[in-house]
Short mmCIF file of C-alpha atoms and ligand atoms in Angstrom, two decimals:
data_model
loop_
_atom_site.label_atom_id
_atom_site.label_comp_id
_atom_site.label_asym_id
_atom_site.label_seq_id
_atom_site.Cartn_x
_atom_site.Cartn_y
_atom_site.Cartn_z
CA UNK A 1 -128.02 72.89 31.89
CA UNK A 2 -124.55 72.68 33.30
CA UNK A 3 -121.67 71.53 31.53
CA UNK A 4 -118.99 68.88 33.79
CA UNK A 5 -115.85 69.31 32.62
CA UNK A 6 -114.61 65.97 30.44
CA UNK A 7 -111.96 63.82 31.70
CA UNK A 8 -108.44 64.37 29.23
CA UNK A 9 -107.40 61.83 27.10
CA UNK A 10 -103.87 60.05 27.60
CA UNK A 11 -101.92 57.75 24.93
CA UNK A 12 -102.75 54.35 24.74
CA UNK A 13 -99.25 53.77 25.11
CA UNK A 14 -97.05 50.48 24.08
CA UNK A 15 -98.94 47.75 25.58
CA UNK A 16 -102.39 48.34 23.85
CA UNK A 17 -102.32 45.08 22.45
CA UNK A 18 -103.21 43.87 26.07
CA UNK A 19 -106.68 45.19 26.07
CA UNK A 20 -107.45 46.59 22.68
CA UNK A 21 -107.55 43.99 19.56
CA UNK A 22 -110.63 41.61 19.08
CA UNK A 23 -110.20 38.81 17.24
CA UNK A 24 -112.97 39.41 15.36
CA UNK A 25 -112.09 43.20 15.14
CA UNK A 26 -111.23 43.83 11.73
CA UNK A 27 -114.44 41.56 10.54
CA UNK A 28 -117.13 44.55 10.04
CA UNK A 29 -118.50 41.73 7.95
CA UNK A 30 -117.76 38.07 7.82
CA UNK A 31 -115.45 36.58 5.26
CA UNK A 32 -117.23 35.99 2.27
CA UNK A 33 -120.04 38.32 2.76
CA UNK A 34 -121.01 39.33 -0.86
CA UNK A 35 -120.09 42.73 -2.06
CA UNK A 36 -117.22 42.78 1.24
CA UNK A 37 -113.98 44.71 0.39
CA UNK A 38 -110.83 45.02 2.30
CA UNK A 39 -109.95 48.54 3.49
CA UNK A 40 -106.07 48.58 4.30
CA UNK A 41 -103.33 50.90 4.59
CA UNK A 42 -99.70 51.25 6.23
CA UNK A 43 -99.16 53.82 8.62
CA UNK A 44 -96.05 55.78 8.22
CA UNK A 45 -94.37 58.52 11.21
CA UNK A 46 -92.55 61.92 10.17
CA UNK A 47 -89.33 60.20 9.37
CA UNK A 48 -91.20 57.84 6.65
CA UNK A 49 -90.65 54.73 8.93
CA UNK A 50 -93.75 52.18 9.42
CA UNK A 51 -95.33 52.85 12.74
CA UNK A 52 -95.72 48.76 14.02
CA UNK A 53 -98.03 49.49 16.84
CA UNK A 54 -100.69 51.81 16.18
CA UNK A 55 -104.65 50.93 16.44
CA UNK A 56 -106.79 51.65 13.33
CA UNK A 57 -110.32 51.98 14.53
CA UNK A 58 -112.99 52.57 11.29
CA UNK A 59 -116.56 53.66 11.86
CA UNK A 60 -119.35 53.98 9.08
CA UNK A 61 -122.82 53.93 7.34
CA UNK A 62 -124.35 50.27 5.56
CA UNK A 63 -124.76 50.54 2.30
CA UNK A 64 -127.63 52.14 1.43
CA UNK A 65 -125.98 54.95 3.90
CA UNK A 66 -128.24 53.71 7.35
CA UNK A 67 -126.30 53.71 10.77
CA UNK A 68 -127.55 51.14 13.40
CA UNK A 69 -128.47 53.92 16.09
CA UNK A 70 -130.96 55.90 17.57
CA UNK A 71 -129.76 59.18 17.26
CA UNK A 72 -130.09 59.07 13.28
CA UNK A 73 -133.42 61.14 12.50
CA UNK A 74 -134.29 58.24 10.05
CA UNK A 75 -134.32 55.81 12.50
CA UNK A 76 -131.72 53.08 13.74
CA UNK A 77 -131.58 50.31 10.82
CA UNK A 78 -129.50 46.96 10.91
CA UNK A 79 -128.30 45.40 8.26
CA UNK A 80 -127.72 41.67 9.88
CA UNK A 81 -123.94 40.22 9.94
CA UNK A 82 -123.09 44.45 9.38
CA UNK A 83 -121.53 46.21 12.67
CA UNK A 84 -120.18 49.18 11.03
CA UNK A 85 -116.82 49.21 13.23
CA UNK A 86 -113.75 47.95 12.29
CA UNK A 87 -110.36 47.61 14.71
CA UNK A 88 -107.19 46.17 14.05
CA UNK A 89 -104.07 47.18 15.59
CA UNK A 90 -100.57 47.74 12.79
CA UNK A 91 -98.77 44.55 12.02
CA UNK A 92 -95.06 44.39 11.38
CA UNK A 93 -94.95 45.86 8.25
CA UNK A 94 -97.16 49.01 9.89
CA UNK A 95 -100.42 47.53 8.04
CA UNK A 96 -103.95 47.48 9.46
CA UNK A 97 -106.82 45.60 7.66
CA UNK A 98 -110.68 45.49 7.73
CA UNK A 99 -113.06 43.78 6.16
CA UNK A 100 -116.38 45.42 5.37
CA UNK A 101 -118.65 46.98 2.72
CA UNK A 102 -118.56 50.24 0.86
CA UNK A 103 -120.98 52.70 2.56
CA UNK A 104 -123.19 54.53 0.95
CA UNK A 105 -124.01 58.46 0.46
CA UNK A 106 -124.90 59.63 3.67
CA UNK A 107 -127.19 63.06 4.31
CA UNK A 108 -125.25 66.45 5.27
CA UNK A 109 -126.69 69.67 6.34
CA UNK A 110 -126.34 70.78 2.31
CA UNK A 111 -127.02 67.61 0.77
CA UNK A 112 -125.47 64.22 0.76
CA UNK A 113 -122.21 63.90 1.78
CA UNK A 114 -119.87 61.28 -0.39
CA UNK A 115 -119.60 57.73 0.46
CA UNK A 116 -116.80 57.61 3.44
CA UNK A 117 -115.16 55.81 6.24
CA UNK A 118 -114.55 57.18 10.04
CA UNK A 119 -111.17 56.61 11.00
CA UNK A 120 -109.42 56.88 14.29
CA UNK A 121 -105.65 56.09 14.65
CA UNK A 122 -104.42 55.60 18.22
CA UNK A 123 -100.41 55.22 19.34
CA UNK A 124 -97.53 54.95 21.24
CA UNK A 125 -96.58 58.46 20.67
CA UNK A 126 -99.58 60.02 20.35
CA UNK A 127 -101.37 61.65 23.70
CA UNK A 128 -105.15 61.42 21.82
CA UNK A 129 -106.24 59.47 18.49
CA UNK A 130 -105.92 61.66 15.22
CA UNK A 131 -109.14 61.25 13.06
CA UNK A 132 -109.34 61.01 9.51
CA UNK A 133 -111.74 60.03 6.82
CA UNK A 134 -110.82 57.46 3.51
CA UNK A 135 -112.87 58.18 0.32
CA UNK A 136 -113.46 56.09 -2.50
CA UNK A 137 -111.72 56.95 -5.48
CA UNK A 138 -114.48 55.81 -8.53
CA UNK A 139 -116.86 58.47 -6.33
CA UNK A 140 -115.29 60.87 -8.32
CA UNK A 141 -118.85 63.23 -8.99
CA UNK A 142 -119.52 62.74 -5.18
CA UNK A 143 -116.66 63.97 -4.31
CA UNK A 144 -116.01 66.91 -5.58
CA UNK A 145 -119.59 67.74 -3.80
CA UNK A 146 -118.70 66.54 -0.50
CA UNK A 147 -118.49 69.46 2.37
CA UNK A 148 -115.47 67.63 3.95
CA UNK A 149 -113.13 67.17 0.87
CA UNK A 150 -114.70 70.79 -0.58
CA UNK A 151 -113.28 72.62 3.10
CA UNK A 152 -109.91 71.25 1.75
CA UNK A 153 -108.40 74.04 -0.41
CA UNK A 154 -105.34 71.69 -1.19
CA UNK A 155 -105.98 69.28 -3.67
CA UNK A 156 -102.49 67.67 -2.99
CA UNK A 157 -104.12 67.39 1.03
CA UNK A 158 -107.83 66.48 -0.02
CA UNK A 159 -105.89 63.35 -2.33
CA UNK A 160 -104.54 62.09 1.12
CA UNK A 161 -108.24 61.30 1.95
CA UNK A 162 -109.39 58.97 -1.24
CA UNK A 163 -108.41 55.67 -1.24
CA UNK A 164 -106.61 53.69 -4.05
CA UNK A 165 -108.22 50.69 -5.72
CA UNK A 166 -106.74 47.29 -5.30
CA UNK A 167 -107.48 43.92 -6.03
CA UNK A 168 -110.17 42.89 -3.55
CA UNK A 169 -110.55 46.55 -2.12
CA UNK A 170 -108.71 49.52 -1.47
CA UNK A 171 -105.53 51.23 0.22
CA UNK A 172 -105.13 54.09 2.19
CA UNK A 173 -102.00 54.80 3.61
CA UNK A 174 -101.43 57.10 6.41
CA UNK A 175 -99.08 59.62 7.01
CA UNK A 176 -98.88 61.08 10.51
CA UNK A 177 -96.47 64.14 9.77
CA UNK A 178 -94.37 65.40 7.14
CA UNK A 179 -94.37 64.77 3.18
CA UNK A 180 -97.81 64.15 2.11
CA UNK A 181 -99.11 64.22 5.64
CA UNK A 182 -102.69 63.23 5.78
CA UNK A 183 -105.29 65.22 6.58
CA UNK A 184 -106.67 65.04 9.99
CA UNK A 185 -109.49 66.69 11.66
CA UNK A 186 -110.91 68.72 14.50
CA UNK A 187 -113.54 66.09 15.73
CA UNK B 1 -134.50 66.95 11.35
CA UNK B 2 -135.32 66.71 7.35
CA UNK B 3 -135.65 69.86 5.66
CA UNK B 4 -135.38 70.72 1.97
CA UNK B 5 -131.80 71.57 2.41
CA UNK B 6 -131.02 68.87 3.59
CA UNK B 7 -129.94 66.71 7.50
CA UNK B 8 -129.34 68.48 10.49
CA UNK B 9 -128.11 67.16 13.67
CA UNK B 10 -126.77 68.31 17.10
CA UNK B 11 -123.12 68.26 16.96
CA UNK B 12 -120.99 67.65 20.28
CA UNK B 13 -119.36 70.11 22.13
CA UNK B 14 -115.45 70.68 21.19
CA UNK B 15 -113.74 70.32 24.59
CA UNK B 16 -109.49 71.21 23.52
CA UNK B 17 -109.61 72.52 26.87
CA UNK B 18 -109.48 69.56 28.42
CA UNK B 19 -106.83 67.38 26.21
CA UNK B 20 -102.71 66.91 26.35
CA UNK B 21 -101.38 68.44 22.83
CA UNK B 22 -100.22 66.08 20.29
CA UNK B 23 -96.74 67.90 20.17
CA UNK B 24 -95.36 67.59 23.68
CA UNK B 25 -91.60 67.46 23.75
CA UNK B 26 -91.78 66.06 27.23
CA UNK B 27 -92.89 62.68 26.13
CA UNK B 28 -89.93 62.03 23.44
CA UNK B 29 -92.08 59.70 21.37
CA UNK B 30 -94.34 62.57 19.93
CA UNK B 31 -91.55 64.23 17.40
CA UNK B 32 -92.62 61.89 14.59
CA UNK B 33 -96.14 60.91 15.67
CA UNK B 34 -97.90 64.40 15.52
CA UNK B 35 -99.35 66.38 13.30
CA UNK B 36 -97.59 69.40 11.71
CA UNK B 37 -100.51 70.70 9.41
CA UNK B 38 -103.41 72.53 11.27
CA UNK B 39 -106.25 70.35 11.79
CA UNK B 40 -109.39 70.96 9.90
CA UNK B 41 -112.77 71.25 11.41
CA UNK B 42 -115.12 68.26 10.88
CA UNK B 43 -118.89 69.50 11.29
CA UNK B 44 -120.28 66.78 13.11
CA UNK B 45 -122.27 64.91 10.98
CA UNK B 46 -124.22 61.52 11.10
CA UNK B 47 -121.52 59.79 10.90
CA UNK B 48 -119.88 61.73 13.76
CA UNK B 49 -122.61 61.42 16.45
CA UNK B 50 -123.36 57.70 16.20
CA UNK B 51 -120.92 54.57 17.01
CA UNK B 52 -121.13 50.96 17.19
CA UNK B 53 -123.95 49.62 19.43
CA UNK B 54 -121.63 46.53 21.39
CA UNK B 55 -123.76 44.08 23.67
CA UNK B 56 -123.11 41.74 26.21
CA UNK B 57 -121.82 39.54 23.84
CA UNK B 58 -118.65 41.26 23.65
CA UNK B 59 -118.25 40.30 27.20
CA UNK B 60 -116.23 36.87 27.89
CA UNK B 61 -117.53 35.19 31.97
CA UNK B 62 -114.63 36.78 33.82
CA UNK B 63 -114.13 40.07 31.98
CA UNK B 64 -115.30 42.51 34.79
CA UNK B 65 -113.42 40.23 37.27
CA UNK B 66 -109.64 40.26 36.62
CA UNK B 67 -108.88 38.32 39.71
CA UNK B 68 -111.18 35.48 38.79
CA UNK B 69 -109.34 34.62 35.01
CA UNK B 70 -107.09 32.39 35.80
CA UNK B 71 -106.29 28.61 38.31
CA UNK B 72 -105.61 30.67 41.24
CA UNK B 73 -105.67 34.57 42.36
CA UNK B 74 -103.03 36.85 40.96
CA UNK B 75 -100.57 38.61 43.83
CA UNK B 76 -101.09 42.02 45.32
CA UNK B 77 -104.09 44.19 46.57
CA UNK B 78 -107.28 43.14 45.52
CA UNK B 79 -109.28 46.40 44.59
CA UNK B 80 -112.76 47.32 43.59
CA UNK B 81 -112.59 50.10 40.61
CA UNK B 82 -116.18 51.39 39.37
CA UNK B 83 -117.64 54.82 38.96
CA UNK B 84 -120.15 56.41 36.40
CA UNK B 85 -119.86 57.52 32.74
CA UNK B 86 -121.44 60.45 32.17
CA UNK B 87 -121.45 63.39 29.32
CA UNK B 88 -121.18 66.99 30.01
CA UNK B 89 -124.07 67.72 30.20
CA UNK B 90 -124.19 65.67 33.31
CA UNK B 91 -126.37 62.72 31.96
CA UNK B 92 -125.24 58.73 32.64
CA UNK B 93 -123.56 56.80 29.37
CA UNK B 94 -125.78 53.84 29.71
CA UNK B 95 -125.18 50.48 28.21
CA UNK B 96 -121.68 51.01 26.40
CA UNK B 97 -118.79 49.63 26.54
CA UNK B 98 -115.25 50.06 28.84
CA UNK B 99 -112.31 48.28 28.47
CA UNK B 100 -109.00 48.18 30.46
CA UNK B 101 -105.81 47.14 30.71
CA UNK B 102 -102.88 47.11 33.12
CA UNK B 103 -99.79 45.61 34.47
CA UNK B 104 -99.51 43.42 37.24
CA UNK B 105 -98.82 44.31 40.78
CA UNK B 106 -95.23 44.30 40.14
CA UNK B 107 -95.65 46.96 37.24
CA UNK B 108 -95.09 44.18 34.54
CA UNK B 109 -96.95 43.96 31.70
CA UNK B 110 -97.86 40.71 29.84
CA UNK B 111 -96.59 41.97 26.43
CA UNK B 112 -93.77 40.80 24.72
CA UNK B 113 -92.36 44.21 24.62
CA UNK B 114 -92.61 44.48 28.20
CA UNK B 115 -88.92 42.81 29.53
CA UNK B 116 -87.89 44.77 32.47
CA UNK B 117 -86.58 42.76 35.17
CA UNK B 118 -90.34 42.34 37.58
CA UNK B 119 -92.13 39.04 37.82
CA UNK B 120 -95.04 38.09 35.31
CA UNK B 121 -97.59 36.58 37.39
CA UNK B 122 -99.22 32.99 35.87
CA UNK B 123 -102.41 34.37 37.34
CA UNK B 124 -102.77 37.80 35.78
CA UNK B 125 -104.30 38.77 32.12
CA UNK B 126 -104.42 42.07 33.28
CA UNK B 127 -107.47 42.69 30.85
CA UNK B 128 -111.36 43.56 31.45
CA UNK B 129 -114.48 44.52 29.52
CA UNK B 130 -117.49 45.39 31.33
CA UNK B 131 -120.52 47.68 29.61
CA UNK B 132 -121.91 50.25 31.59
CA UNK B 133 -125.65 49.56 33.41
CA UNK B 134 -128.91 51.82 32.38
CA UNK B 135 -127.55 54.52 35.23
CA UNK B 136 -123.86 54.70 33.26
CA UNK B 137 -121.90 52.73 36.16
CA UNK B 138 -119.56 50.12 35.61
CA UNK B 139 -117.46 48.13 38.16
CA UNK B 140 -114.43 46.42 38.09
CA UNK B 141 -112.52 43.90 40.00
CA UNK B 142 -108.44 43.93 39.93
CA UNK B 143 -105.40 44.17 41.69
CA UNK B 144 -103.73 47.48 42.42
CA UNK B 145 -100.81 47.77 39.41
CA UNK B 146 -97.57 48.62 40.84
CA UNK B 147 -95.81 51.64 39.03
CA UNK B 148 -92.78 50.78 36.06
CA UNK B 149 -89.55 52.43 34.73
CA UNK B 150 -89.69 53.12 30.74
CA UNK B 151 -86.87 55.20 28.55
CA UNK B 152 -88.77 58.48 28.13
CA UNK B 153 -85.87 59.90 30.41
CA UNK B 154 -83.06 59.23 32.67
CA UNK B 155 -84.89 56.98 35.45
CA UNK B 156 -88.34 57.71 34.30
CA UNK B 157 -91.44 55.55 35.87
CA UNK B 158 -94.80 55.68 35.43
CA UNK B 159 -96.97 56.21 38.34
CA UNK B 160 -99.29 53.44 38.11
CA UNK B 161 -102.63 53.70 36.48
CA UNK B 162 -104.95 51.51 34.41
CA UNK B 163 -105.11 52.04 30.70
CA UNK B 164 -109.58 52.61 29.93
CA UNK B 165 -110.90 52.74 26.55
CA UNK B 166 -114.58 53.93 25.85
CA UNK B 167 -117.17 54.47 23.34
CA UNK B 168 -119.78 56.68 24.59
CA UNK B 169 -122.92 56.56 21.90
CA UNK B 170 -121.05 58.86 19.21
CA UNK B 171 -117.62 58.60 17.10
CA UNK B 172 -116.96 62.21 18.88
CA UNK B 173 -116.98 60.61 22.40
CA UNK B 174 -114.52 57.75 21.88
CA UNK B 175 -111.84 58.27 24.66
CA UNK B 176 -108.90 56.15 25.62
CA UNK B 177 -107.41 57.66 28.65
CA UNK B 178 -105.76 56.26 31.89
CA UNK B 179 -106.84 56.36 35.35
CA UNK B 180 -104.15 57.21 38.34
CA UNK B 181 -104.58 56.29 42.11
CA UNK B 182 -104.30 59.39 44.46
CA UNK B 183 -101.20 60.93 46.36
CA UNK B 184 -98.72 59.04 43.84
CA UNK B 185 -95.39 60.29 44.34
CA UNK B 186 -94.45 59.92 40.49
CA UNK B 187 -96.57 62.19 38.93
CA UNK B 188 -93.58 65.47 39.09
CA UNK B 189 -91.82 63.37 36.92
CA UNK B 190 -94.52 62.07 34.12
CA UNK B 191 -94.70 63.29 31.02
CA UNK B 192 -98.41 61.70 30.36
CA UNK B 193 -99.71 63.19 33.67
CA UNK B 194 -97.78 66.67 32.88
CA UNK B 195 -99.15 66.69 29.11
CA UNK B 196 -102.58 67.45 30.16
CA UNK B 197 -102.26 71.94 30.59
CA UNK B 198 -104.62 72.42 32.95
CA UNK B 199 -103.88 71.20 36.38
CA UNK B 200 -107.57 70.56 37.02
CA UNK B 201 -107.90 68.49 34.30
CA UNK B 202 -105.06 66.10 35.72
CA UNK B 203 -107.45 65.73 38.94
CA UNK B 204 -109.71 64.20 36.27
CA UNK B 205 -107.90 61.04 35.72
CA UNK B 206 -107.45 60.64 39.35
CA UNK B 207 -109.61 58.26 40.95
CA UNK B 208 -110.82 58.80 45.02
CA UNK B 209 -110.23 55.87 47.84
CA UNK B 210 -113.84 55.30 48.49
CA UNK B 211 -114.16 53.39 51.96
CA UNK B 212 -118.16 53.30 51.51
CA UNK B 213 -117.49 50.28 48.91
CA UNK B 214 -114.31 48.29 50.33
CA UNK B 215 -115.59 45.42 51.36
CA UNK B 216 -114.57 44.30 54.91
CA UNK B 217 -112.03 41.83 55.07
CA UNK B 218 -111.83 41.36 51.07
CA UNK B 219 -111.24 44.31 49.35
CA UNK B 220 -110.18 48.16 49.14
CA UNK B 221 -111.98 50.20 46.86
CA UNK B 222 -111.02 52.91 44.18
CA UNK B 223 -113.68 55.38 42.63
CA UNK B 224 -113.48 56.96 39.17
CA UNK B 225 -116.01 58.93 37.40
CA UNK B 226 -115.35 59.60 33.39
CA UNK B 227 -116.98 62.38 31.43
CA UNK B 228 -117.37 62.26 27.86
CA UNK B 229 -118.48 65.00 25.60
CA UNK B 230 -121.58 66.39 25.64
CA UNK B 231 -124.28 67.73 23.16
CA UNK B 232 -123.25 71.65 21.78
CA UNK B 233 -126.14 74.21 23.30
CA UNK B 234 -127.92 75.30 20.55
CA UNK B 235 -129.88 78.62 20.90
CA UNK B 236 -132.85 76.84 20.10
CA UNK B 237 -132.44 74.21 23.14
CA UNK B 238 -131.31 76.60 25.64
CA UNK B 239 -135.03 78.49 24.91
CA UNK B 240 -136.43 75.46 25.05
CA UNK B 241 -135.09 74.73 28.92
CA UNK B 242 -136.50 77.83 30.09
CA UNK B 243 -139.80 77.22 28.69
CA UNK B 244 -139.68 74.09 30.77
CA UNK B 245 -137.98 76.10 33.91
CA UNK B 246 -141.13 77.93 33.61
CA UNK B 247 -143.65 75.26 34.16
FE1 LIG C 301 -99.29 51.67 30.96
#
């Protein structure tokens, strides 16, 4: 088979907020959906200052740890009013926001994997996304099992990945570079 | 597949190669935003090789048709943009979805951050949404953006291009890049153009005057072909295509 070389990735620059944000982006579910929780975090730069204009993209299994697709080997499953995707671009006070439900374990090559969430960040700034993953802290059993948090020798680095619990869901804050930078992976 | 120990499934190819770094000094607005810890490898999981499936529904009447969202037509040269998404391993992206934005002809943008001194045009969004048709093409009908000056450096433009965002059918193949119109005399000077190493690469995000699809007497025409990642070759599938080269 050959291979075609892929076309390069470029920054989505200032003006993102042209083409990117839906206004229904950071619904995965619809308010009110039973069990929904709000995943939300500020994004901070290397000098600690709030980055306003970033995009937050969030990708991830239903509940019961299905994906909607046809290249899972258990078959695509819906889950109605569910899309799995979550966008919302920073606010003012460098905070993105989405509304969904917690995902559940999902299969790995050596077992299941803990229950996590996708995430893309894309910027001004930055030339391609950066991709990172938020955990949920009361997982605490499935986590220490999970391959992704166990290739993490750092504990200090692997806490950048779990989420804190709040109110009416949980906060993960994002660190691009510098003190407590989060962890963000080879995709 | 299921086995005992547990899910298996093909994982993209990793294609570095191909990307601008996330430290490049050229483009002053990296210092804070990259990095400075080593990445760490994510095996692609199920998570990683499946993404959103969005319909038509995401699609609004006028989305593929940027001169057609407004009263009256927006200023400058109407242009046909279209072209096929395909992976590496050379098959179409069917059915998923692109998204662009741009600035007008004059090189403004309608963004309240945008202020330099060009006109806005009542007539121009400057955004479109089309998804791709079962043979990965998608087509798109603009104006040609004009080029813009931005603070990077002393009397720094952009050559002009058109911001495209896309999905592919895996969380590995999202890619939000920017297409460039050929022979552009700006590109010694651009840090986004320079950022990507390999000058091959650059020709990626160029797009090709196709004359086959102007359209006499109405529009010029602009062709752009995107390639997203493909599947890895595993051992086992590369045995598997000569079995079938065999028959
Ligand atoms: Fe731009």
């Amino acid at each position: 088979m050959s291979t075609h070389p892929t076309t390069p990735a470029q920054t989505v620059g200032p003006y993102l907020h042209i083409g990117l944000p839906w206004p229904d982006g950071p619904f995965a579910v619809a308010e009110g959906t039973p069990g929904a929780v709000w995943l939300r975090g500020t994004v901070h730069d290397g000098a600690g200052a709030i980055v306003t204009d970033a995009l937050v993209e969030t990708w991830q299994a239903d509940p019961e740890g299905r994906f909607d697709h046809p290249d899972d080997p258990r078959g695509a499953r819906s889950l109605p009013g569910f899309r799995g995707f979550g966008r919302c671009p920073t606010d003012a006070s460098g905070s993105y926001g989405i509304l969904t439900l917690k995902p559940g374990p999902v299969p790995g090559p050596t077992g299941d994997q803990a229950p996590h969430v996708d995430i893309s960040v894309f910027a001004r700034g930055m030339l391609h996304r950066v991709v990172t993953r938020l955990y949920f802290p009361e997982e605490e059993a499935a986590n220490a099992a999970d391959p992704v948090l166990g290739s993490i020798a750092d504990p200090a680095a692997r806490a950048t990945l779990v989420a804190r619990r709040e109110e009416d869901g949980y906060r993960l804050d994002i660190r691009l570079q510098g003190e407590n930078e989060t962890v963000f992976f080879d995709i | 597949m299921s086995t005992d120990s547990g899910l298996h499934v093909p994982g993209y190819v990793r294609d570095h190669d191909t990307h601008p770094p996330l430290d490049y000094p050229g483009y002053k607005s990296t210092a804070l935003r990259h990095p400075k810890r080593p990445l760490t490898l994510l095996p692609h999981m199920l998570t990683e090789i499946t993404s959103p499936v969005l319909g038509q529904d995401r699609l609004g009447a006028h989305d593929h048709d940027l001169t057609r969202q407004h009263d009256d037509e927006p200023q400058g040269q109407r242009i046909i943009v279209h072209g096929q998404v395909r992976d590496s391993d050379g098959r179409p992206v069917p059915h998923t979805l692109v998204e662009i934005w741009q600035a007008n002809a004059a090189g403004r943008y309608l963004h309240t951050s945008d202020n330099w001194p060009a006109p806005l045009d009542p007539n121009f969004t400057g955004v479109g949404r089309v998804i791709t048709d079962a043979g990965g093409r998608y087509r798109f009908v603009t104006v040609r953006p004009g080029a813009y000056p931005w603070k990077n450096h002393r009397n720094a433009w952009r050559p002009a291009h058109i911001h495209f965002s896309l999905f592919g059918r895996a969380f590995t193949q999202r890619l939000v890049t920017q297409m460039y119109f050929p022979d552009d005399p700006l590109f010694f000077q651009d840090p986004m153009w320079q950022s990507v190493p390999d000058e091959k690469a650059r020709e990626r995000m160029l797009a090709r005057f196709d004359h086959d699809t102007t359209e006499p007497e109405w529009a010029l025409a602009y062709r752009w072909d995107i390639v997203l990642r493909g599947h890895e070759q595993t051992p086992f599938e590369s045995e598997e295509e000569v079995l079938e080269d065999d028959e």
